[in-house]
Amino acid sequence: METTTLEHRFNQKIEREEKIEPKDWMPDDYRKNNIRQISQHAHSEIVGMLPEANWITRAPSLRRKVALLAKVQDEAGHGLYLYSAAETLGAGRDEMIDDLHSGKAKYSSIFNYPTTTWADIGAIGWLVDGAAITNQVALCRTSYGPYARAMVKICKEESFHQRQGYEIMCAMAFGTPEQKAMAQDALNRWWWPSLMMFGPTDSDSVHSQKSMDWKIKRYSNDELRQEFVDKTVAQAEYLGLTIPDPDLKYNEETGHYTFGEIDWKEFYQVISGNGPCNKERIEARRKAHEDGAWVREAANAFAQKRANQQVA
Amino acid sequence: MSNQNWPLFEVFIRSKNGLSHKHVGSLHAADAPMAIENARDVYCRRNEGVSIWVVPSTQIVASDPEDAEALYEPAKDKIYRHPTFYTVPDEVGHM
């Protein structure tokens, strides 16, 4: 069949809100765009384990420790669901991992910031997972079937991530003055990077328009960012904490909060490798992969041994 | 040749794009293309699907029911993996 006919049919499917499945014809750019976005998303889950794992051994109670362990385990699992979804498009697992380790592939800029106190674990659950969930709930309706299904499963599992973070924030904000100060400090440091998680502003977003036309993305970066700000302000107020933005105020007419200018220079610096922890994160992933080589080798040897036994 | 020697295939149907393939049953066929054709006739007579997967039954690796306790018991007491384990005040809205 001619490409124009195929493309016409494809566009009609998108128009009708029908999902695209792996064996369906799709334009090359649709495939590439999805591979890029899904693999970036997978890398973010995997690298996202690092800042939090930093606090597992120092969690202040058993309750907090099991919650944090379960959360980090989930992130490993979510990375794997997403890598598999990208593989349905023909991407190779090893190539994706290599691209992460070589710096060719990107991941969410937020994970390049350090977790310096226990309150950061609360702030990450509340804000970073809150922002991620806002983005991911929207992606449950993405046009590529395997990605949409992975998102549904991930959203369902992640709902506890934000709640455990907010529970930590409550404990600290209503604790001693020192604890409250730690909670405020964490909010100060994580607020702006959390807003940056939604990506560049719509007018500067390179991949956005095509992704919106193809319904890979269902809402623009700015729309999702606004939604996140709107639902988070009341949560900060309840804690008695101050969002570090003097320009933040409620607009009666629009029913939305207006907020200050994001420091895009910082965003692009961090994205291009110059954030506080970029080198450390990639180095940790590389080391984990290299240190795990003997395990993969041993597994292969054991599989071979078992196969030989079955033949014998 | 009787069809007694024909291999068994497990059949999975996707009811519509956007949903996963779901196991619906099995059938015998001389080979994989015939299994697809037969699956169409046996399992898709009423618009049940838009896509069929067939897998030789011998290729399915199943867990042993004897292992159920070892495999699934450990998840049972991990209630902290569920959102209801955490307290969030009503005032801050759905989370």
Short mmCIF file of C-alpha atoms in Angstrom, two decimals:
data_model
loop_
_atom_site.label_atom_id
_atom_site.label_comp_id
_atom_site.label_asym_id
_atom_site.label_seq_id
_atom_site.Cartn_x
_atom_site.Cartn_y
_atom_site.Cartn_z
CA MET A 1 0.00 0.00 0.00
CA GLU A 2 1.16 3.52 -0.68
CA THR A 3 2.63 5.50 2.16
CA THR A 4 0.16 8.35 1.71
CA THR A 5 -2.79 5.95 2.14
CA LEU A 6 -1.17 4.35 5.18
CA GLU A 7 -0.47 7.74 6.67
CA HIS A 8 -4.02 8.86 6.02
CA ARG A 9 -5.37 5.79 7.83
CA PHE A 10 -2.96 6.32 10.68
CA ASN A 11 -4.06 9.93 11.09
CA GLN A 12 -7.70 8.87 11.05
CA LYS A 13 -7.05 6.42 13.84
CA ILE A 14 -5.40 9.14 15.90
CA GLU A 15 -8.31 11.43 15.10
CA ARG A 16 -10.81 8.80 16.33
CA GLU A 17 -8.87 8.36 19.61
CA GLU A 18 -7.96 4.82 18.59
CA LYS A 19 -4.73 3.46 20.08
CA ILE A 20 -1.80 2.55 17.87
CA GLU A 21 -0.48 -0.95 18.56
CA PRO A 22 3.00 -2.38 17.81
CA LYS A 23 2.16 -4.13 14.53
CA ASP A 24 0.14 -1.22 13.12
CA TRP A 25 1.74 0.90 10.44
CA MET A 26 3.09 4.16 11.85
CA PRO A 27 5.20 7.04 10.48
CA ASP A 28 8.92 6.72 11.26
CA ASP A 29 8.86 9.93 13.24
CA TYR A 30 5.98 8.70 15.39
CA ARG A 31 8.06 5.62 16.19
CA LYS A 32 11.19 7.67 16.90
CA ASN A 33 9.34 10.22 19.00
CA ASN A 34 7.80 7.47 21.12
CA ILE A 35 11.10 5.63 21.53
CA ARG A 36 12.74 8.88 22.64
CA GLN A 37 10.02 9.80 25.11
CA ILE A 38 9.43 6.30 26.53
CA SER A 39 13.15 5.53 26.95
CA GLN A 40 13.75 8.92 28.60
CA HIS A 41 10.87 8.14 30.90
CA ALA A 42 12.40 4.72 31.69
CA HIS A 43 15.81 6.26 32.35
CA SER A 44 14.19 8.76 34.73
CA GLU A 45 12.67 5.94 36.77
CA ILE A 46 16.03 4.18 36.99
CA VAL A 47 18.15 7.26 37.79
CA GLY A 48 15.35 8.41 40.11
CA MET A 49 16.20 5.57 42.46
CA LEU A 50 19.56 7.13 43.33
CA PRO A 51 18.69 10.32 45.25
CA GLU A 52 16.25 8.42 47.46
CA ALA A 53 18.35 5.29 47.93
CA ASN A 54 20.83 7.68 49.55
CA TRP A 55 18.52 7.80 52.61
CA ILE A 56 17.32 4.19 52.96
CA THR A 57 19.92 3.24 55.56
CA ARG A 58 19.32 6.47 57.48
CA ALA A 59 15.50 6.49 57.54
CA PRO A 60 14.37 7.63 61.01
CA SER A 61 12.03 4.69 61.71
CA LEU A 62 11.16 1.23 60.42
CA ARG A 63 7.88 2.59 59.02
CA ARG A 64 9.74 5.19 56.97
CA LYS A 65 12.36 2.68 55.91
CA VAL A 66 9.96 0.05 54.52
CA ALA A 67 8.00 2.78 52.72
CA LEU A 68 11.13 4.18 51.09
CA LEU A 69 12.38 0.71 50.14
CA ALA A 70 9.01 -0.13 48.58
CA LYS A 71 9.04 3.15 46.67
CA VAL A 72 12.53 2.61 45.27
CA GLN A 73 11.61 -0.98 44.33
CA ASP A 74 8.58 0.38 42.46
CA GLU A 75 10.79 2.77 40.51
CA ALA A 76 12.99 -0.11 39.35
CA GLY A 77 9.85 -1.96 38.26
CA HIS A 78 8.45 1.08 36.48
CA GLY A 79 11.69 1.54 34.57
CA LEU A 80 11.38 -2.06 33.38
CA TYR A 81 7.73 -1.68 32.26
CA LEU A 82 8.78 1.35 30.22
CA TYR A 83 11.87 -0.24 28.64
CA SER A 84 9.63 -3.12 27.50
CA ALA A 85 7.13 -0.67 26.02
CA ALA A 86 9.98 0.98 24.06
CA GLU A 87 11.14 -2.45 22.89
CA THR A 88 7.76 -3.06 21.20
CA LEU A 89 8.83 -0.26 18.83
CA GLY A 90 12.06 -2.00 17.90
CA ALA A 91 14.41 -0.26 20.36
CA GLY A 92 17.04 -2.58 21.85
CA ARG A 93 17.41 -2.79 25.62
CA ASP A 94 21.21 -2.76 25.49
CA GLU A 95 21.30 0.24 23.14
CA MET A 96 18.98 2.19 25.41
CA ILE A 97 21.14 1.45 28.45
CA ASP A 98 24.29 2.35 26.49
CA ASP A 99 22.71 5.66 25.45
CA LEU A 100 21.98 6.48 29.07
CA HIS A 101 25.51 5.64 30.16
CA SER A 102 27.17 7.55 27.31
CA GLY A 103 25.10 10.65 28.05
CA LYS A 104 23.39 10.50 24.64
CA ALA A 105 19.98 9.88 26.22
CA LYS A 106 18.38 12.34 28.60
CA TYR A 107 16.48 11.75 31.81
CA SER A 108 14.48 14.06 34.06
CA SER A 109 16.65 16.99 35.21
CA ILE A 110 15.25 16.79 38.76
CA PHE A 111 17.39 13.77 39.65
CA ASN A 112 20.55 15.80 39.28
CA TYR A 113 19.89 17.62 42.54
CA PRO A 114 21.30 16.27 45.83
CA THR A 115 19.24 14.96 48.77
CA THR A 116 20.96 16.65 51.68
CA THR A 117 18.52 16.07 54.57
CA TRP A 118 15.78 13.62 55.52
CA ALA A 119 13.17 16.31 54.76
CA ASP A 120 14.20 16.01 51.09
CA ILE A 121 12.65 12.54 51.04
CA GLY A 122 9.36 14.09 52.13
CA ALA A 123 9.66 16.90 49.59
CA ILE A 124 10.51 14.48 46.77
CA GLY A 125 7.47 12.30 47.47
CA TRP A 126 5.19 15.30 47.77
CA LEU A 127 6.51 17.53 44.97
CA VAL A 128 8.56 15.41 42.57
CA ASP A 129 6.14 12.49 42.61
CA GLY A 130 3.26 14.97 42.62
CA ALA A 131 4.61 16.52 39.43
CA ALA A 132 5.37 13.11 37.91
CA ILE A 133 1.86 11.88 38.68
CA THR A 134 0.30 15.00 37.08
CA ASN A 135 2.28 14.23 33.95
CA GLN A 136 1.63 10.48 34.05
CA VAL A 137 -2.11 10.64 34.65
CA ALA A 138 -2.30 12.67 31.43
CA LEU A 139 -0.15 10.06 29.64
CA CYS A 140 -2.61 7.25 30.48
CA ARG A 141 -4.44 8.55 27.40
CA THR A 142 -1.38 8.66 25.14
CA SER A 143 -1.96 7.26 21.64
CA TYR A 144 0.56 4.40 21.74
CA GLY A 145 -1.11 1.37 23.34
CA PRO A 146 1.82 -0.24 25.21
CA TYR A 147 2.90 3.15 26.64
CA ALA A 148 -0.65 3.95 27.77
CA ARG A 149 -1.02 0.56 29.46
CA ALA A 150 2.32 0.94 31.24
CA MET A 151 1.19 4.38 32.47
CA VAL A 152 -2.07 3.02 33.88
CA LYS A 153 -0.20 0.40 35.86
CA ILE A 154 2.42 2.88 37.04
CA CYS A 155 -0.12 5.49 38.16
CA LYS A 156 -2.01 2.88 40.15
CA GLU A 157 1.14 1.76 41.93
CA GLU A 158 2.52 5.24 42.47
CA SER A 159 -0.40 6.74 44.31
CA PHE A 160 1.26 5.75 47.59
CA HIS A 161 4.52 7.51 46.66
CA GLN A 162 3.11 11.00 46.99
CA ARG A 163 1.12 10.15 50.12
CA GLN A 164 4.14 8.78 51.97
CA GLY A 165 6.04 11.97 51.06
CA TYR A 166 3.27 14.22 52.31
CA GLU A 167 3.04 12.17 55.51
CA ILE A 168 6.75 12.88 56.12
CA MET A 169 6.17 16.59 55.42
CA CYS A 170 3.27 16.64 57.93
CA ALA A 171 5.39 14.96 60.60
CA MET A 172 8.15 17.53 60.14
CA ALA A 173 6.04 20.65 59.59
CA PHE A 174 4.05 19.91 62.77
CA GLY A 175 7.15 18.77 64.67
CA THR A 176 9.82 20.79 66.49
CA PRO A 177 10.86 24.22 65.16
CA GLU A 178 14.07 22.60 63.86
CA GLN A 179 12.06 19.97 61.96
CA LYS A 180 9.78 22.62 60.52
CA ALA A 181 12.83 24.61 59.40
CA MET A 182 14.16 21.49 57.65
CA ALA A 183 10.83 21.00 55.90
CA GLN A 184 10.83 24.64 54.73
CA ASP A 185 14.43 24.33 53.53
CA ALA A 186 13.53 21.23 51.51
CA LEU A 187 10.55 23.03 49.95
CA ASN A 188 12.81 25.98 49.11
CA ARG A 189 15.26 23.77 47.25
CA TRP A 190 12.79 21.43 45.49
CA TRP A 191 10.04 23.82 44.44
CA TRP A 192 11.59 25.33 41.34
CA PRO A 193 13.26 22.15 40.04
CA SER A 194 9.83 20.47 40.42
CA LEU A 195 8.25 23.10 38.17
CA MET A 196 11.06 22.53 35.65
CA MET A 197 10.09 18.83 35.47
CA PHE A 198 7.30 19.71 33.03
CA GLY A 199 9.91 20.79 30.52
CA PRO A 200 10.48 24.03 28.59
CA THR A 201 7.72 26.55 28.22
CA ASP A 202 5.40 25.72 25.27
CA SER A 203 6.89 28.32 22.92
CA ASP A 204 10.39 26.83 23.39
CA SER A 205 9.53 23.14 23.38
CA VAL A 206 11.10 21.49 20.32
CA HIS A 207 9.20 18.21 20.34
CA SER A 208 5.88 19.45 21.61
CA GLN A 209 3.74 20.33 18.60
CA LYS A 210 4.26 17.08 16.71
CA SER A 211 3.76 15.10 19.92
CA MET A 212 0.51 16.93 20.58
CA ASP A 213 -0.73 16.36 17.00
CA TRP A 214 0.00 12.66 17.33
CA LYS A 215 -1.57 12.61 20.81
CA ILE A 216 1.60 11.18 22.32
CA LYS A 217 1.29 14.17 24.68
CA ARG A 218 -2.25 15.14 25.63
CA TYR A 219 -1.58 18.42 27.40
CA SER A 220 1.17 20.98 26.90
CA ASN A 221 4.05 21.46 29.35
CA ASP A 222 2.59 24.77 30.56
CA GLU A 223 -0.90 23.35 31.04
CA LEU A 224 0.40 20.50 33.19
CA ARG A 225 2.68 22.84 35.16
CA GLN A 226 -0.31 25.11 35.91
CA GLU A 227 -2.40 22.14 37.04
CA PHE A 228 0.39 21.08 39.41
CA VAL A 229 0.80 24.56 40.92
CA ASP A 230 -2.96 24.91 41.38
CA LYS A 231 -3.31 21.73 43.39
CA THR A 232 -0.06 22.07 45.37
CA VAL A 233 -0.47 25.57 46.88
CA ALA A 234 -3.20 24.50 49.32
CA GLN A 235 -1.08 21.54 50.37
CA ALA A 236 1.80 23.88 51.28
CA GLU A 237 -0.59 26.18 53.14
CA TYR A 238 -1.91 23.29 55.21
CA LEU A 239 1.66 22.51 56.26
CA GLY A 240 2.19 26.16 57.25
CA LEU A 241 5.11 26.34 54.81
CA THR A 242 5.86 29.12 52.34
CA ILE A 243 6.37 28.43 48.65
CA PRO A 244 9.57 30.29 47.68
CA ASP A 245 7.96 32.49 45.04
CA PRO A 246 7.11 36.12 45.92
CA ASP A 247 5.10 36.41 42.69
CA LEU A 248 2.79 33.50 43.48
CA LYS A 249 -0.80 34.68 43.79
CA TYR A 250 -4.32 33.54 43.10
CA ASN A 251 -6.03 35.08 40.11
CA GLU A 252 -9.76 35.41 40.85
CA GLU A 253 -10.62 35.85 37.18
CA THR A 254 -8.90 32.78 35.78
CA GLY A 255 -9.26 30.60 38.90
CA HIS A 256 -5.55 29.75 38.60
CA TYR A 257 -2.40 30.76 40.44
CA THR A 258 0.04 32.97 38.62
CA PHE A 259 3.67 32.28 39.45
CA GLY A 260 7.11 33.80 38.92
CA GLU A 261 9.54 33.28 36.06
CA ILE A 262 11.35 29.93 36.05
CA ASP A 263 15.15 30.16 35.84
CA TRP A 264 15.47 28.55 32.41
CA LYS A 265 19.20 29.11 32.36
CA GLU A 266 19.50 26.73 35.29
CA PHE A 267 17.18 24.23 33.57
CA TYR A 268 19.27 24.14 30.39
CA GLN A 269 22.50 23.93 32.37
CA VAL A 270 21.24 20.90 34.30
CA ILE A 271 19.77 19.23 31.19
CA SER A 272 23.03 19.62 29.32
CA GLY A 273 25.03 17.89 32.03
CA ASN A 274 26.10 20.66 34.38
CA GLY A 275 23.76 20.11 37.31
CA PRO A 276 25.10 19.45 40.82
CA CYS A 277 24.94 15.62 40.51
CA ASN A 278 24.89 14.73 36.78
CA LYS A 279 28.32 13.13 36.79
CA GLU A 280 27.71 11.30 40.04
CA ARG A 281 24.38 9.86 38.81
CA ILE A 282 25.73 8.52 35.51
CA GLU A 283 28.83 7.22 37.24
CA ALA A 284 26.66 5.36 39.78
CA ARG A 285 24.55 3.79 37.00
CA ARG A 286 27.65 2.77 35.03
CA LYS A 287 29.27 1.28 38.09
CA ALA A 288 26.11 -0.66 38.99
CA HIS A 289 25.97 -2.04 35.46
CA GLU A 290 29.64 -3.00 35.39
CA ASP A 291 29.58 -4.44 38.90
CA GLY A 292 26.60 -6.55 37.87
CA ALA A 293 28.42 -8.12 34.91
CA TRP A 294 29.51 -11.21 36.89
CA VAL A 295 25.89 -11.81 37.96
CA ARG A 296 24.70 -11.85 34.35
CA GLU A 297 27.58 -14.14 33.45
CA ALA A 298 26.79 -16.49 36.32
CA ALA A 299 23.10 -16.57 35.31
CA ASN A 300 24.08 -17.53 31.77
CA ALA A 301 26.39 -20.26 33.02
CA PHE A 302 23.67 -21.61 35.32
CA ALA A 303 21.09 -21.60 32.49
CA GLN A 304 23.56 -23.49 30.32
CA LYS A 305 24.17 -26.04 33.07
CA ARG A 306 20.44 -26.57 33.55
CA ALA A 307 19.95 -27.00 29.78
CA ASN A 308 22.72 -29.62 29.70
CA GLN A 309 21.12 -31.50 32.59
CA GLN A 310 17.79 -31.65 30.76
CA VAL A 311 19.44 -33.10 27.67
CA ALA A 312 21.35 -35.70 29.65
CA MET B 1 -3.00 -38.00 9.03
CA SER B 2 -5.18 -37.54 12.07
CA ASN B 3 -5.17 -34.23 13.88
CA GLN B 4 -4.17 -36.02 17.08
CA ASN B 5 -0.58 -35.21 16.31
CA TRP B 6 -1.27 -31.58 15.69
CA PRO B 7 0.28 -29.39 18.33
CA LEU B 8 -1.79 -27.43 20.81
CA PHE B 9 -1.75 -23.61 20.59
CA GLU B 10 -2.81 -21.14 23.26
CA VAL B 11 -4.92 -18.31 21.84
CA PHE B 12 -4.83 -14.67 22.96
CA ILE B 13 -7.26 -12.06 21.61
CA ARG B 14 -7.04 -8.27 21.73
CA SER B 15 -10.67 -7.13 21.93
CA LYS B 16 -9.80 -3.59 20.78
CA ASN B 17 -6.74 -1.43 20.25
CA GLY B 18 -5.61 -0.02 23.57
CA LEU B 19 -6.30 -3.22 25.53
CA SER B 20 -3.85 -6.11 26.06
CA HIS B 21 -4.27 -9.49 24.44
CA LYS B 22 -6.11 -11.80 26.80
CA HIS B 23 -5.98 -15.58 26.97
CA VAL B 24 -9.23 -17.06 25.65
CA GLY B 25 -8.47 -20.77 25.23
CA SER B 26 -6.56 -23.19 23.06
CA LEU B 27 -6.87 -25.24 19.90
CA HIS B 28 -5.03 -27.79 17.75
CA ALA B 29 -3.60 -26.85 14.37
CA ALA B 30 -1.06 -28.24 11.93
CA ASP B 31 1.04 -25.07 12.15
CA ALA B 32 0.99 -21.47 13.37
CA PRO B 33 -0.73 -19.85 10.34
CA MET B 34 -3.48 -22.47 10.55
CA ALA B 35 -3.77 -21.82 14.28
CA ILE B 36 -4.46 -18.14 13.51
CA GLU B 37 -7.12 -19.10 10.97
CA ASN B 38 -8.73 -21.56 13.34
CA ALA B 39 -8.60 -19.08 16.20
CA ARG B 40 -10.47 -16.62 14.00
CA ASP B 41 -13.20 -19.25 13.45
CA VAL B 42 -13.31 -20.63 16.97
CA TYR B 43 -12.88 -17.49 19.07
CA CYS B 44 -13.79 -14.49 16.90
CA ARG B 45 -17.22 -15.20 15.44
CA ARG B 46 -18.87 -12.23 17.15
CA ASN B 47 -16.43 -9.36 16.75
CA GLU B 48 -14.49 -10.46 19.81
CA GLY B 49 -11.22 -9.15 18.55
CA VAL B 50 -9.00 -7.04 16.35
CA SER B 51 -5.79 -9.01 16.84
CA ILE B 52 -4.87 -12.64 17.55
CA TRP B 53 -1.76 -14.14 19.11
CA VAL B 54 -1.14 -17.89 19.05
CA VAL B 55 1.65 -19.52 21.03
CA PRO B 56 2.56 -23.23 20.97
CA SER B 57 1.36 -24.52 24.35
CA THR B 58 4.67 -26.25 24.90
CA GLN B 59 6.30 -22.81 24.85
CA ILE B 60 4.32 -21.58 27.85
CA VAL B 61 6.34 -21.83 31.04
CA ALA B 62 4.02 -21.91 34.04
CA SER B 63 4.74 -21.55 37.74
CA ASP B 64 4.21 -24.62 39.90
CA PRO B 65 1.13 -24.41 42.18
CA GLU B 66 3.29 -26.06 44.85
CA ASP B 67 5.41 -22.89 44.86
CA ALA B 68 2.46 -20.57 45.43
CA GLU B 69 3.28 -19.87 49.05
CA ALA B 70 6.92 -19.05 48.41
CA LEU B 71 6.01 -16.86 45.43
CA TYR B 72 3.02 -14.87 46.66
CA GLU B 73 2.95 -15.03 50.45
CA PRO B 74 5.75 -12.45 50.95
CA ALA B 75 3.66 -9.67 49.35
CA LYS B 76 0.71 -10.21 51.69
CA ASP B 77 1.98 -8.42 54.77
CA LYS B 78 3.51 -5.50 52.86
CA ILE B 79 0.56 -3.24 53.43
CA TYR B 80 2.83 -0.21 53.15
CA ARG B 81 2.81 -0.71 49.37
CA HIS B 82 -0.79 0.51 49.33
CA PRO B 83 -1.91 4.16 49.42
CA THR B 84 -4.36 3.58 52.30
CA PHE B 85 -1.42 2.86 54.64
CA TYR B 86 -0.60 6.59 54.68
CA THR B 87 -2.59 9.31 56.40
CA VAL B 88 -3.30 12.44 54.40
CA PRO B 89 -5.61 15.10 55.90
CA ASP B 90 -8.92 15.70 54.07
CA GLU B 91 -8.17 19.43 53.82
CA VAL B 92 -5.46 19.01 51.18
CA GLY B 93 -7.65 17.24 48.65
CA HIS B 94 -7.16 14.04 46.72
CA MET B 95 -3.62 12.70 46.58
#
